Each structure stands twice: as structure tokens, then as C-alpha cells.
């Protein structure tokens, strides 16, 4: 069977969860990466059976998540983590959650993976129009939503089996003006789409790994509800 790592699952409402289920139904082993601040509630809810109804697969069995990895995809390695984040209670309670460390831990746990899914985005100023977006907010959106894919691919490619596949999720606001999708998120998705083409070329040659992105329709996930979509 195939082994899949899905980055960006913290509840049962988003695309990451739905993709995990589809892969599980197809027989894949499921590993997920969960944003550190959301880890505790996600693991608690899983343990208490809050997601059992939505874990149901077409054959009646429940999706098993083999392991949940804490992840913050805006930090590539421990040297990048600022002191205030290190000291933050939610972060101090977990370890090995930078991109490099997560890939190392997955390697130590399982050796290799076959499928990598990027289902994460963050734009702190998403409610601001582009015209009202600060430099800091814009760069934060690109860091969390676009560069995070490059960094994750950089670190996961060496542990991916040849013939493997990676996918991310984009949004039509990259190509058409969608009022309300602000804070540089439209720019971040445009970057993600362009990077997908370049990375498909590079990862295809380097590791026989496919790189694709899906421009997904609107879904009432936690992230989408936060901006009133
Ligand atoms: P979601 O809230 O389920 O998923 C986003 C996840 O990103 C959350 O679990 C969040 O904890 C995580 N995250 C945020 N910052 C992170 C970080 N620094 N490190 C690690 N994880 C982090 O919402 P979703 O809408 O399913 O989003 C999944 C993907 O789908 C995103 O790329 C989003 O832009 C894309 N998308 C969503 C829609 C939609 O309408 N919901 C449409 C098109 C594309």
C-alpha cells in the first residue's frame, strides 16, 4: 500500500480531512501534519471520538490516522524559531515541529512516503483588501501559503519513493479578482500555481515525483468561515 502525509489537517471540515479520507478509502496509510496551536484540540477530539462519524469510509470502517505530527510550516528548522514562539505555551508543549524536523521524524518512523498533500494556508490580513495590506501581512501570507510548499517539498522529496505524487490546493482568486480574498492571499495562490509548474519540472527530474495543484471550489472550512466565505 501507499503511505500519504497530509499537511494541514486540524478538524474534519477542511479539504485536508476529505483528501485523507479519499486516500484511506483507496487503501493508503494516513499520516497528518497539524498546525501546532491546533494540535491539542485536534488530538483530544480524535481521542474522544468526536470525529468518528466523519471517519466513516464507504466500506463502513473508520479511517485510521497512523500518526499526527505537530507542524508549523513557516519555520524550516529550529534556528528559524523566534524566542516568543519558543516560549509560547502551545509550542513549548510539543517538539520537532519545524519542517526539517517533521521530515526527519517521518523518515525515522516510516522510512519513506508515496504521497504528499499540502492543504494549508494562512493570511493574517486576509480581511484587508490588497490595497490595505501591510508588507508584513503580505509576506506572512506568502510564507505560510506558498513558500511552505517549497520548504516541505525540499525536505520530503528525499524520502519520497520514485513515482510518488504531491498536490496542493489553490483558489481561483489567483487568476480573477475575488473581493474579500485579501491580505495577499490572491498573490500567494498565484505564486503557488507558478511554483507548481517549476517544481513539477524540478521534482520530476530529480525524484520522478509529480507536482500538481487543484483549484478547489468554495468549501465551508474553518479557514473559509473565518473570512466569511
Ligand atoms: P482548513 O482550515 O481546513 O485548512 C487549513 C489548515 O492550515 C488548518 O488546519 C490550519 O491549522 C493550517 N495551518 C495554517 N497555518 C499553518 C502553518 N503555519 N503550519 C501548518 N499548518 C498551518 O481550510 P481549507 O479551506 O480546507 O484549506 C485547505 C487548503 O485549501 C488551503 O490551501 C486553502 O487555501 C485551500 N482552498 C480552500 C478553499 C475553500 O473554499 N475552503 C477553496 C480553494 C482552496
mmCIF file with all atom_site columns, N, CA and C and ligand atoms in Angstrom, residues 7-17 33-38 71-75 91 118-123 143-145 148 152 168-172 181 185 189 192 214-225 229, ligand 1:
data_model
loop_
_atom_site.group_PDB
_atom_site.id
_atom_site.type_symbol
_atom_site.label_atom_id
_atom_site.label_alt_id
_atom_site.label_comp_id
_atom_site.label_asym_id
_atom_site.label_entity_id
_atom_site.label_seq_id
_atom_site.pdbx_PDB_ins_code
_atom_site.Cartn_x
_atom_site.Cartn_y
_atom_site.Cartn_z
_atom_site.occupancy
_atom_site.B_iso_or_equiv
_atom_site.pdbx_formal_charge
_atom_site.auth_seq_id
_atom_site.auth_comp_id
_atom_site.auth_asym_id
_atom_site.auth_atom_id
_atom_site.pdbx_PDB_model_num
ATOM   1   N N   . UNK A 1 7   ? -0.416  17.494 5.061  1.00 0.00 ? 7   UNK A N   1
ATOM   2   C CA  . UNK A 1 7   ? -0.096  18.644 5.910  1.00 0.00 ? 7   UNK A CA  1
ATOM   3   C C   . UNK A 1 7   ? -1.268  19.612 5.896  1.00 0.00 ? 7   UNK A C   1
ATOM   4   N N   . UNK A 1 8   ? -1.810  19.936 7.070  1.00 0.00 ? 8   UNK A N   1
ATOM   5   C CA  . UNK A 1 8   ? -2.906  20.906 7.146  1.00 0.00 ? 8   UNK A CA  1
ATOM   6   C C   . UNK A 1 8   ? -4.242  20.275 7.480  1.00 0.00 ? 8   UNK A C   1
ATOM   7   N N   . UNK A 1 9   ? -4.221  19.373 8.470  1.00 0.00 ? 9   UNK A N   1
ATOM   8   C CA  . UNK A 1 9   ? -5.477  18.795 8.964  1.00 0.00 ? 9   UNK A CA  1
ATOM   9   C C   . UNK A 1 9   ? -5.586  19.137 10.441 1.00 0.00 ? 9   UNK A C   1
ATOM   10  N N   . UNK A 1 10  ? -6.657  19.842 10.816 1.00 0.00 ? 10  UNK A N   1
ATOM   11  C CA  . UNK A 1 10  ? -6.823  20.173 12.235 1.00 0.00 ? 10  UNK A CA  1
ATOM   12  C C   . UNK A 1 10  ? -8.267  19.987 12.690 1.00 0.00 ? 10  UNK A C   1
ATOM   13  N N   . UNK A 1 11  ? -9.131  19.575 11.769 1.00 0.00 ? 11  UNK A N   1
ATOM   14  C CA  . UNK A 1 11  ? -10.513 19.232 12.124 1.00 0.00 ? 11  UNK A CA  1
ATOM   15  C C   . UNK A 1 11  ? -11.087 18.402 10.982 1.00 0.00 ? 11  UNK A C   1
ATOM   16  N N   . UNK A 1 12  ? -12.391 18.144 11.010 1.00 0.00 ? 12  UNK A N   1
ATOM   17  C CA  . UNK A 1 12  ? -12.968 17.285 9.969  1.00 0.00 ? 12  UNK A CA  1
ATOM   18  C C   . UNK A 1 12  ? -13.774 18.081 8.942  1.00 0.00 ? 12  UNK A C   1
ATOM   19  N N   . UNK A 1 13  ? -13.502 19.388 8.842  1.00 0.00 ? 13  UNK A N   1
ATOM   20  C CA  . UNK A 1 13  ? -14.276 20.231 7.924  1.00 0.00 ? 13  UNK A CA  1
ATOM   21  C C   . UNK A 1 13  ? -13.545 20.646 6.655  1.00 0.00 ? 13  UNK A C   1
ATOM   22  N N   . UNK A 1 14  ? -12.227 20.481 6.627  1.00 0.00 ? 14  UNK A N   1
ATOM   23  C CA  . UNK A 1 14  ? -11.455 21.060 5.529  1.00 0.00 ? 14  UNK A CA  1
ATOM   24  C C   . UNK A 1 14  ? -11.145 20.077 4.422  1.00 0.00 ? 14  UNK A C   1
ATOM   25  N N   . UNK A 1 15  ? -10.430 20.590 3.416  1.00 0.00 ? 15  UNK A N   1
ATOM   26  C CA  . UNK A 1 15  ? -10.015 19.752 2.296  1.00 0.00 ? 15  UNK A CA  1
ATOM   27  C C   . UNK A 1 15  ? -9.043  18.653 2.728  1.00 0.00 ? 15  UNK A C   1
ATOM   28  N N   . UNK A 1 16  ? -8.157  18.983 3.667  1.00 0.00 ? 16  UNK A N   1
ATOM   29  C CA  . UNK A 1 16  ? -7.158  18.001 4.104  1.00 0.00 ? 16  UNK A CA  1
ATOM   30  C C   . UNK A 1 16  ? -7.815  16.734 4.637  1.00 0.00 ? 16  UNK A C   1
ATOM   31  N N   . UNK A 1 17  ? -8.837  16.920 5.453  1.00 0.00 ? 17  UNK A N   1
ATOM   32  C CA  . UNK A 1 17  ? -9.560  15.771 6.013  1.00 0.00 ? 17  UNK A CA  1
ATOM   33  C C   . UNK A 1 17  ? -10.221 14.948 4.910  1.00 0.00 ? 17  UNK A C   1
ATOM   34  N N   . UNK A 1 33  ? -0.067  16.198 9.304  1.00 0.00 ? 33  UNK A N   1
ATOM   35  C CA  . UNK A 1 33  ? 0.666   17.274 9.960  1.00 0.00 ? 33  UNK A CA  1
ATOM   36  C C   . UNK A 1 33  ? -0.345  18.309 10.410 1.00 0.00 ? 33  UNK A C   1
ATOM   37  N N   . UNK A 1 34  ? -0.323  18.618 11.693 1.00 0.00 ? 34  UNK A N   1
ATOM   38  C CA  . UNK A 1 34  ? -1.320  19.528 12.277 1.00 0.00 ? 34  UNK A CA  1
ATOM   39  C C   . UNK A 1 34  ? -0.630  20.758 12.855 1.00 0.00 ? 34  UNK A C   1
ATOM   40  N N   . UNK A 1 35  ? -1.160  21.921 12.512 1.00 0.00 ? 35  UNK A N   1
ATOM   41  C CA  . UNK A 1 35  ? -0.590  23.185 12.997 1.00 0.00 ? 35  UNK A CA  1
ATOM   42  C C   . UNK A 1 35  ? -0.489  23.146 14.517 1.00 0.00 ? 35  UNK A C   1
ATOM   43  N N   . UNK A 1 36  ? 0.674   23.492 15.040 1.00 0.00 ? 36  UNK A N   1
ATOM   44  C CA  . UNK A 1 36  ? 0.949   23.344 16.473 1.00 0.00 ? 36  UNK A CA  1
ATOM   45  C C   . UNK A 1 36  ? -0.152  23.945 17.373 1.00 0.00 ? 36  UNK A C   1
ATOM   46  N N   . UNK A 1 37  ? -0.599  25.168 17.116 1.00 0.00 ? 37  UNK A N   1
ATOM   47  C CA  . UNK A 1 37  ? -1.612  25.741 18.024 1.00 0.00 ? 37  UNK A CA  1
ATOM   48  C C   . UNK A 1 37  ? -2.938  24.971 18.013 1.00 0.00 ? 37  UNK A C   1
ATOM   49  N N   . UNK A 1 38  ? -3.166  24.161 16.970 1.00 0.00 ? 38  UNK A N   1
ATOM   50  C CA  . UNK A 1 38  ? -4.436  23.433 16.869 1.00 0.00 ? 38  UNK A CA  1
ATOM   51  C C   . UNK A 1 38  ? -4.290  21.973 17.284 1.00 0.00 ? 38  UNK A C   1
ATOM   52  N N   . UNK A 1 71  ? 3.184   20.461 13.388 1.00 0.00 ? 71  UNK A N   1
ATOM   53  C CA  . UNK A 1 71  ? 3.901   21.115 12.280 1.00 0.00 ? 71  UNK A CA  1
ATOM   54  C C   . UNK A 1 71  ? 3.617   22.604 12.288 1.00 0.00 ? 71  UNK A C   1
ATOM   55  N N   . UNK A 1 72  ? 4.648   23.408 12.131 1.00 0.00 ? 72  UNK A N   1
ATOM   56  C CA  . UNK A 1 72  ? 4.434   24.804 11.757 1.00 0.00 ? 72  UNK A CA  1
ATOM   57  C C   . UNK A 1 72  ? 5.275   25.079 10.529 1.00 0.00 ? 72  UNK A C   1
ATOM   58  N N   . UNK A 1 73  ? 4.601   25.173 9.398  1.00 0.00 ? 73  UNK A N   1
ATOM   59  C CA  . UNK A 1 73  ? 5.264   25.230 8.101  1.00 0.00 ? 73  UNK A CA  1
ATOM   60  C C   . UNK A 1 73  ? 5.843   26.597 7.768  1.00 0.00 ? 73  UNK A C   1
ATOM   61  N N   . UNK A 1 74  ? 5.794   27.552 8.689  1.00 0.00 ? 74  UNK A N   1
ATOM   62  C CA  . UNK A 1 74  ? 6.502   28.813 8.425  1.00 0.00 ? 74  UNK A CA  1
ATOM   63  C C   . UNK A 1 74  ? 7.920   28.784 9.000  1.00 0.00 ? 74  UNK A C   1
ATOM   64  N N   . UNK A 1 75  ? 8.274   27.685 9.662  1.00 0.00 ? 75  UNK A N   1
ATOM   65  C CA  . UNK A 1 75  ? 9.634   27.549 10.201 1.00 0.00 ? 75  UNK A CA  1
ATOM   66  C C   . UNK A 1 75  ? 10.307  26.327 9.586  1.00 0.00 ? 75  UNK A C   1
ATOM   67  N N   . UNK A 1 91  ? 3.438   26.006 21.899 1.00 0.00 ? 91  UNK A N   1
ATOM   68  C CA  . UNK A 1 91  ? 4.573   25.493 21.130 1.00 0.00 ? 91  UNK A CA  1
ATOM   69  C C   . UNK A 1 91  ? 5.552   24.730 22.012 1.00 0.00 ? 91  UNK A C   1
ATOM   70  N N   . UNK A 1 118 ? -0.359  19.074 0.429  1.00 0.00 ? 118 UNK A N   1
ATOM   71  C CA  . UNK A 1 118 ? -0.242  20.391 1.094  1.00 0.00 ? 118 UNK A CA  1
ATOM   72  C C   . UNK A 1 118 ? -1.643  20.989 1.110  1.00 0.00 ? 118 UNK A C   1
ATOM   73  N N   . UNK A 1 119 ? -2.224  21.050 2.299  1.00 0.00 ? 119 UNK A N   1
ATOM   74  C CA  . UNK A 1 119 ? -3.578  21.595 2.406  1.00 0.00 ? 119 UNK A CA  1
ATOM   75  C C   . UNK A 1 119 ? -3.603  22.655 3.502  1.00 0.00 ? 119 UNK A C   1
ATOM   76  N N   . UNK A 1 120 ? -2.691  23.598 3.374  1.00 0.00 ? 120 UNK A N   1
ATOM   77  C CA  . UNK A 1 120 ? -2.604  24.626 4.419  1.00 0.00 ? 120 UNK A CA  1
ATOM   78  C C   . UNK A 1 120 ? -2.385  25.995 3.811  1.00 0.00 ? 120 UNK A C   1
ATOM   79  N N   . UNK A 1 121 ? -2.887  26.973 4.496  1.00 0.00 ? 121 UNK A N   1
ATOM   80  C CA  . UNK A 1 121 ? -2.745  28.360 4.076  1.00 0.00 ? 121 UNK A CA  1
ATOM   81  C C   . UNK A 1 121 ? -3.003  29.224 5.292  1.00 0.00 ? 121 UNK A C   1
ATOM   82  N N   . UNK A 1 122 ? -2.424  30.401 5.277  1.00 0.00 ? 122 UNK A N   1
ATOM   83  C CA  . UNK A 1 122 ? -2.716  31.359 6.336  1.00 0.00 ? 122 UNK A CA  1
ATOM   84  C C   . UNK A 1 122 ? -2.407  32.764 5.837  1.00 0.00 ? 122 UNK A C   1
ATOM   85  N N   . UNK A 1 123 ? -3.326  33.670 6.029  1.00 0.00 ? 123 UNK A N   1
ATOM   86  C CA  . UNK A 1 123 ? -3.111  35.061 5.654  1.00 0.00 ? 123 UNK A CA  1
ATOM   87  C C   . UNK A 1 123 ? -3.635  35.936 6.777  1.00 0.00 ? 123 UNK A C   1
ATOM   88  N N   . UNK A 1 143 ? 4.554   33.364 2.963  1.00 0.00 ? 143 UNK A N   1
ATOM   89  C CA  . UNK A 1 143 ? 5.373   32.412 3.729  1.00 0.00 ? 143 UNK A CA  1
ATOM   90  C C   . UNK A 1 143 ? 4.555   31.176 4.107  1.00 0.00 ? 143 UNK A C   1
ATOM   91  N N   . UNK A 1 144 ? 3.367   31.395 4.650  1.00 0.00 ? 144 UNK A N   1
ATOM   92  C CA  . UNK A 1 144 ? 2.563   30.266 5.132  1.00 0.00 ? 144 UNK A CA  1
ATOM   93  C C   . UNK A 1 144 ? 1.894   29.515 3.988  1.00 0.00 ? 144 UNK A C   1
ATOM   94  N N   . UNK A 1 145 ? 1.534   30.213 2.926  1.00 0.00 ? 145 UNK A N   1
ATOM   95  C CA  . UNK A 1 145 ? 0.673   29.605 1.909  1.00 0.00 ? 145 UNK A CA  1
ATOM   96  C C   . UNK A 1 145 ? 1.409   29.181 0.641  1.00 0.00 ? 145 UNK A C   1
ATOM   97  N N   . UNK A 1 148 ? 5.754   27.631 2.082  1.00 0.00 ? 148 UNK A N   1
ATOM   98  C CA  . UNK A 1 148 ? 5.596   26.408 2.880  1.00 0.00 ? 148 UNK A CA  1
ATOM   99  C C   . UNK A 1 148 ? 5.622   25.168 1.983  1.00 0.00 ? 148 UNK A C   1
ATOM   100 N N   . UNK A 1 152 ? 8.430   22.308 2.311  1.00 0.00 ? 152 UNK A N   1
ATOM   101 C CA  . UNK A 1 152 ? 8.005   20.928 2.591  1.00 0.00 ? 152 UNK A CA  1
ATOM   102 C C   . UNK A 1 152 ? 8.507   19.973 1.500  1.00 0.00 ? 152 UNK A C   1
ATOM   103 N N   . UNK A 1 168 ? -1.185  20.284 -4.007 1.00 0.00 ? 168 UNK A N   1
ATOM   104 C CA  . UNK A 1 168 ? -1.576  21.374 -3.109 1.00 0.00 ? 168 UNK A CA  1
ATOM   105 C C   . UNK A 1 168 ? -2.933  21.886 -3.565 1.00 0.00 ? 168 UNK A C   1
ATOM   106 N N   . UNK A 1 169 ? -3.475  22.809 -2.792 1.00 0.00 ? 169 UNK A N   1
ATOM   107 C CA  . UNK A 1 169 ? -4.792  23.372 -3.120 1.00 0.00 ? 169 UNK A CA  1
ATOM   108 C C   . UNK A 1 169 ? -4.679  24.860 -3.363 1.00 0.00 ? 169 UNK A C   1
ATOM   109 N N   . UNK A 1 170 ? -5.211  25.271 -4.514 1.00 0.00 ? 170 UNK A N   1
ATOM   110 C CA  . UNK A 1 170 ? -5.165  26.690 -4.828 1.00 0.00 ? 170 UNK A CA  1
ATOM   111 C C   . UNK A 1 170 ? -6.589  27.211 -4.974 1.00 0.00 ? 170 UNK A C   1
ATOM   112 N N   . UNK A 1 171 ? -6.706  28.476 -5.356 1.00 0.00 ? 171 UNK A N   1
ATOM   113 C CA  . UNK A 1 171 ? -8.027  29.097 -5.432 1.00 0.00 ? 171 UNK A CA  1
ATOM   114 C C   . UNK A 1 171 ? -8.063  30.080 -6.603 1.00 0.00 ? 171 UNK A C   1
ATOM   115 N N   . UNK A 1 172 ? -9.211  30.184 -7.239 1.00 0.00 ? 172 UNK A N   1
ATOM   116 C CA  . UNK A 1 172 ? -9.365  30.969 -8.467 1.00 0.00 ? 172 UNK A CA  1
ATOM   117 C C   . UNK A 1 172 ? -9.043  32.457 -8.308 1.00 0.00 ? 172 UNK A C   1
ATOM   118 N N   . UNK A 1 181 ? -10.959 38.186 -0.733 1.00 0.00 ? 181 UNK A N   1
ATOM   119 C CA  . UNK A 1 181 ? -9.833  37.253 -0.611 1.00 0.00 ? 181 UNK A CA  1
ATOM   120 C C   . UNK A 1 181 ? -8.556  38.091 -0.608 1.00 0.00 ? 181 UNK A C   1
ATOM   121 N N   . UNK A 1 185 ? -3.470  36.997 -0.133 1.00 0.00 ? 185 UNK A N   1
ATOM   122 C CA  . UNK A 1 185 ? -3.779  35.585 -0.383 1.00 0.00 ? 185 UNK A CA  1
ATOM   123 C C   . UNK A 1 185 ? -3.920  35.304 -1.883 1.00 0.00 ? 185 UNK A C   1
ATOM   124 N N   . UNK A 1 189 ? -1.584  32.549 -3.841 1.00 0.00 ? 189 UNK A N   1
ATOM   125 C CA  . UNK A 1 189 ? -2.057  31.450 -4.696 1.00 0.00 ? 189 UNK A CA  1
ATOM   126 C C   . UNK A 1 189 ? -1.458  31.548 -6.097 1.00 0.00 ? 189 UNK A C   1
ATOM   127 N N   . UNK A 1 192 ? 1.892   30.093 -5.717 1.00 0.00 ? 192 UNK A N   1
ATOM   128 C CA  . UNK A 1 192 ? 1.784   28.633 -5.576 1.00 0.00 ? 192 UNK A CA  1
ATOM   129 C C   . UNK A 1 192 ? 1.583   27.962 -6.937 1.00 0.00 ? 192 UNK A C   1
ATOM   130 N N   . UNK A 1 214 ? -4.648  21.698 -7.252 1.00 0.00 ? 214 UNK A N   1
ATOM   131 C CA  . UNK A 1 214 ? -6.061  21.682 -7.633 1.00 0.00 ? 214 UNK A CA  1
ATOM   132 C C   . UNK A 1 214 ? -6.665  23.022 -7.253 1.00 0.00 ? 214 UNK A C   1
ATOM   133 N N   . UNK A 1 215 ? -7.298  23.678 -8.229 1.00 0.00 ? 215 UNK A N   1
ATOM   134 C CA  . UNK A 1 215 ? -8.023  24.903 -7.899 1.00 0.00 ? 215 UNK A CA  1
ATOM   135 C C   . UNK A 1 215 ? -9.405  24.491 -7.412 1.00 0.00 ? 215 UNK A C   1
ATOM   136 N N   . UNK A 1 216 ? -9.567  24.545 -6.106 1.00 0.00 ? 216 UNK A N   1
ATOM   137 C CA  . UNK A 1 216 ? -10.757 23.985 -5.462 1.00 0.00 ? 216 UNK A CA  1
ATOM   138 C C   . UNK A 1 216 ? -11.882 25.007 -5.392 1.00 0.00 ? 216 UNK A C   1
ATOM   139 N N   . UNK A 1 217 ? -13.091 24.509 -5.413 1.00 0.00 ? 217 UNK A N   1
ATOM   140 C CA  . UNK A 1 217 ? -14.253 25.376 -5.250 1.00 0.00 ? 217 UNK A CA  1
ATOM   141 C C   . UNK A 1 217 ? -14.421 25.772 -3.793 1.00 0.00 ? 217 UNK A C   1
ATOM   142 N N   . UNK A 1 218 ? -15.378 26.679 -3.525 1.00 0.00 ? 218 UNK A N   1
ATOM   143 C CA  . UNK A 1 218 ? -15.556 27.137 -2.139 1.00 0.00 ? 218 UNK A CA  1
ATOM   144 C C   . UNK A 1 218 ? -16.094 26.030 -1.238 1.00 0.00 ? 218 UNK A C   1
ATOM   145 N N   . UNK A 1 219 ? -15.513 25.916 -0.058 1.00 0.00 ? 219 UNK A N   1
ATOM   146 C CA  . UNK A 1 219 ? -15.908 24.910 0.929  1.00 0.00 ? 219 UNK A CA  1
ATOM   147 C C   . UNK A 1 219 ? -15.958 25.597 2.295  1.00 0.00 ? 219 UNK A C   1
ATOM   148 N N   . UNK A 1 220 ? -16.989 25.311 3.044  1.00 0.00 ? 220 UNK A N   1
ATOM   149 C CA  . UNK A 1 220 ? -17.163 25.968 4.355  1.00 0.00 ? 220 UNK A CA  1
ATOM   150 C C   . UNK A 1 220 ? -16.239 25.416 5.424  1.00 0.00 ? 220 UNK A C   1
ATOM   151 N N   . UNK A 1 221 ? -14.917 25.486 5.174  1.00 0.00 ? 221 UNK A N   1
ATOM   152 C CA  . UNK A 1 221 ? -13.930 25.041 6.159  1.00 0.00 ? 221 UNK A CA  1
ATOM   153 C C   . UNK A 1 221 ? -13.786 26.101 7.237  1.00 0.00 ? 221 UNK A C   1
ATOM   154 N N   . UNK A 1 222 ? -13.008 25.762 8.252  1.00 0.00 ? 222 UNK A N   1
ATOM   155 C CA  . UNK A 1 222 ? -12.718 26.740 9.299  1.00 0.00 ? 222 UNK A CA  1
ATOM   156 C C   . UNK A 1 222 ? -12.061 27.991 8.703  1.00 0.00 ? 222 UNK A C   1
ATOM   157 N N   . UNK A 1 223 ? -11.067 27.753 7.804  1.00 0.00 ? 223 UNK A N   1
ATOM   158 C CA  . UNK A 1 223 ? -10.342 28.868 7.199  1.00 0.00 ? 223 UNK A CA  1
ATOM   159 C C   . UNK A 1 223 ? -11.292 29.751 6.383  1.00 0.00 ? 223 UNK A C   1
ATOM   160 N N   . UNK A 1 224 ? -12.205 29.133 5.620  1.00 0.00 ? 224 UNK A N   1
ATOM   161 C CA  . UNK A 1 224 ? -13.108 29.909 4.761  1.00 0.00 ? 224 UNK A CA  1
ATOM   162 C C   . UNK A 1 224 ? -14.135 30.676 5.596  1.00 0.00 ? 224 UNK A C   1
ATOM   163 N N   . UNK A 1 225 ? -14.619 30.051 6.662  1.00 0.00 ? 225 UNK A N   1
ATOM   164 C CA  . UNK A 1 225 ? -15.621 30.720 7.501  1.00 0.00 ? 225 UNK A CA  1
ATOM   165 C C   . UNK A 1 225 ? -15.020 31.935 8.197  1.00 0.00 ? 225 UNK A C   1
ATOM   166 N N   . UNK A 1 229 ? -16.535 33.471 3.850  1.00 0.00 ? 229 UNK A N   1
ATOM   167 C CA  . UNK A 1 229 ? -16.842 32.872 2.540  1.00 0.00 ? 229 UNK A CA  1
ATOM   168 C C   . UNK A 1 229 ? -17.915 31.812 2.680  1.00 0.00 ? 229 UNK A C   1
HETATM 169 P P1  . LIG B 2 .   ? -8.660  24.352 6.801  1.00 0.00 ? 1   LIG B P1  1
HETATM 170 O O1  . LIG B 2 .   ? -8.797  25.339 7.903  1.00 0.00 ? 1   LIG B O1  1
HETATM 171 O O2  . LIG B 2 .   ? -9.280  23.002 6.980  1.00 0.00 ? 1   LIG B O2  1
HETATM 172 O O3  . LIG B 2 .   ? -7.122  24.064 6.451  1.00 0.00 ? 1   LIG B O3  1
HETATM 173 C C1  . LIG B 2 .   ? -6.099  24.990 6.581  1.00 0.00 ? 1   LIG B C1  1
HETATM 174 C C2  . LIG B 2 .   ? -5.119  24.392 7.580  1.00 0.00 ? 1   LIG B C2  1
HETATM 175 O O4  . LIG B 2 .   ? -3.889  25.100 7.567  1.00 0.00 ? 1   LIG B O4  1
HETATM 176 C C3  . LIG B 2 .   ? -5.647  24.444 9.016  1.00 0.00 ? 1   LIG B C3  1
HETATM 177 O O5  . LIG B 2 .   ? -5.698  23.130 9.535  1.00 0.00 ? 1   LIG B O5  1
HETATM 178 C C4  . LIG B 2 .   ? -4.594  25.262 9.732  1.00 0.00 ? 1   LIG B C4  1
HETATM 179 O O6  . LIG B 2 .   ? -4.384  24.823 11.053 1.00 0.00 ? 1   LIG B O6  1
HETATM 180 C C5  . LIG B 2 .   ? -3.379  25.013 8.860  1.00 0.00 ? 1   LIG B C5  1
HETATM 181 N N1  . LIG B 2 .   ? -2.281  25.977 9.008  1.00 0.00 ? 1   LIG B N1  1
HETATM 182 C C6  . LIG B 2 .   ? -2.341  27.335 8.999  1.00 0.00 ? 1   LIG B C6  1
HETATM 183 N N2  . LIG B 2 .   ? -1.112  27.850 9.162  1.00 0.00 ? 1   LIG B N2  1
HETATM 184 C C7  . LIG B 2 .   ? -0.252  26.799 9.266  1.00 0.00 ? 1   LIG B C7  1
HETATM 185 C C8  . LIG B 2 .   ? 1.142   26.684 9.453  1.00 0.00 ? 1   LIG B C8  1
HETATM 186 N N3  . LIG B 2 .   ? 1.921   27.766 9.575  1.00 0.00 ? 1   LIG B N3  1
HETATM 187 N N4  . LIG B 2 .   ? 1.697   25.455 9.526  1.00 0.00 ? 1   LIG B N4  1
HETATM 188 C C9  . LIG B 2 .   ? 0.917   24.343 9.420  1.00 0.00 ? 1   LIG B C9  1
HETATM 189 N N5  . LIG B 2 .   ? -0.411  24.380 9.233  1.00 0.00 ? 1   LIG B N5  1
HETATM 190 C C10 . LIG B 2 .   ? -0.993  25.600 9.159  1.00 0.00 ? 1   LIG B C10 1
HETATM 191 O O7  . LIG B 2 .   ? -9.204  25.073 5.499  1.00 0.00 ? 1   LIG B O7  1
HETATM 192 P P2  . LIG B 2 .   ? -9.298  24.639 3.967  1.00 0.00 ? 1   LIG B P2  1
HETATM 193 O O8  . LIG B 2 .   ? -10.162 25.688 3.368  1.00 0.00 ? 1   LIG B O8  1
HETATM 194 O O9  . LIG B 2 .   ? -9.665  23.229 3.792  1.00 0.00 ? 1   LIG B O9  1
HETATM 195 O O10 . LIG B 2 .   ? -7.819  24.884 3.446  1.00 0.00 ? 1   LIG B O10 1
HETATM 196 C C11 . LIG B 2 .   ? -7.002  23.891 2.870  1.00 0.00 ? 1   LIG B C11 1
HETATM 197 C C12 . LIG B 2 .   ? -6.398  24.407 1.568  1.00 0.00 ? 1   LIG B C12 1
HETATM 198 O O11 . LIG B 2 .   ? -7.452  24.543 0.609  1.00 0.00 ? 1   LIG B O11 1
HETATM 199 C C13 . LIG B 2 .   ? -5.746  25.780 1.688  1.00 0.00 ? 1   LIG B C13 1
HETATM 200 O O12 . LIG B 2 .   ? -4.601  25.835 0.871  1.00 0.00 ? 1   LIG B O12 1
HETATM 201 C C14 . LIG B 2 .   ? -6.812  26.694 1.118  1.00 0.00 ? 1   LIG B C14 1
HETATM 202 O O13 . LIG B 2 .   ? -6.302  27.913 0.641  1.00 0.00 ? 1   LIG B O13 1
HETATM 203 C C15 . LIG B 2 .   ? -7.332  25.804 0.008  1.00 0.00 ? 1   LIG B C15 1
HETATM 204 N N6  . LIG B 2 .   ? -8.622  26.195 -0.593 1.00 0.00 ? 1   LIG B N6  1
HETATM 205 C C16 . LIG B 2 .   ? -9.736  26.344 0.178  1.00 0.00 ? 1   LIG B C16 1
HETATM 206 C C17 . LIG B 2 .   ? -10.955 26.720 -0.402 1.00 0.00 ? 1   LIG B C17 1
HETATM 207 C C18 . LIG B 2 .   ? -12.198 26.885 0.444  1.00 0.00 ? 1   LIG B C18 1
HETATM 208 O O14 . LIG B 2 .   ? -13.183 27.448 -0.033 1.00 0.00 ? 1   LIG B O14 1
HETATM 209 N N7  . LIG B 2 .   ? -12.225 26.405 1.672  1.00 0.00 ? 1   LIG B N7  1
HETATM 210 C C19 . LIG B 2 .   ? -11.013 26.958 -1.781 1.00 0.00 ? 1   LIG B C19 1
HETATM 211 C C20 . LIG B 2 .   ? -9.867  26.764 -2.564 1.00 0.00 ? 1   LIG B C20 1
HETATM 212 C C21 . LIG B 2 .   ? -8.676  26.399 -1.951 1.00 0.00 ? 1   LIG B C21 1
#
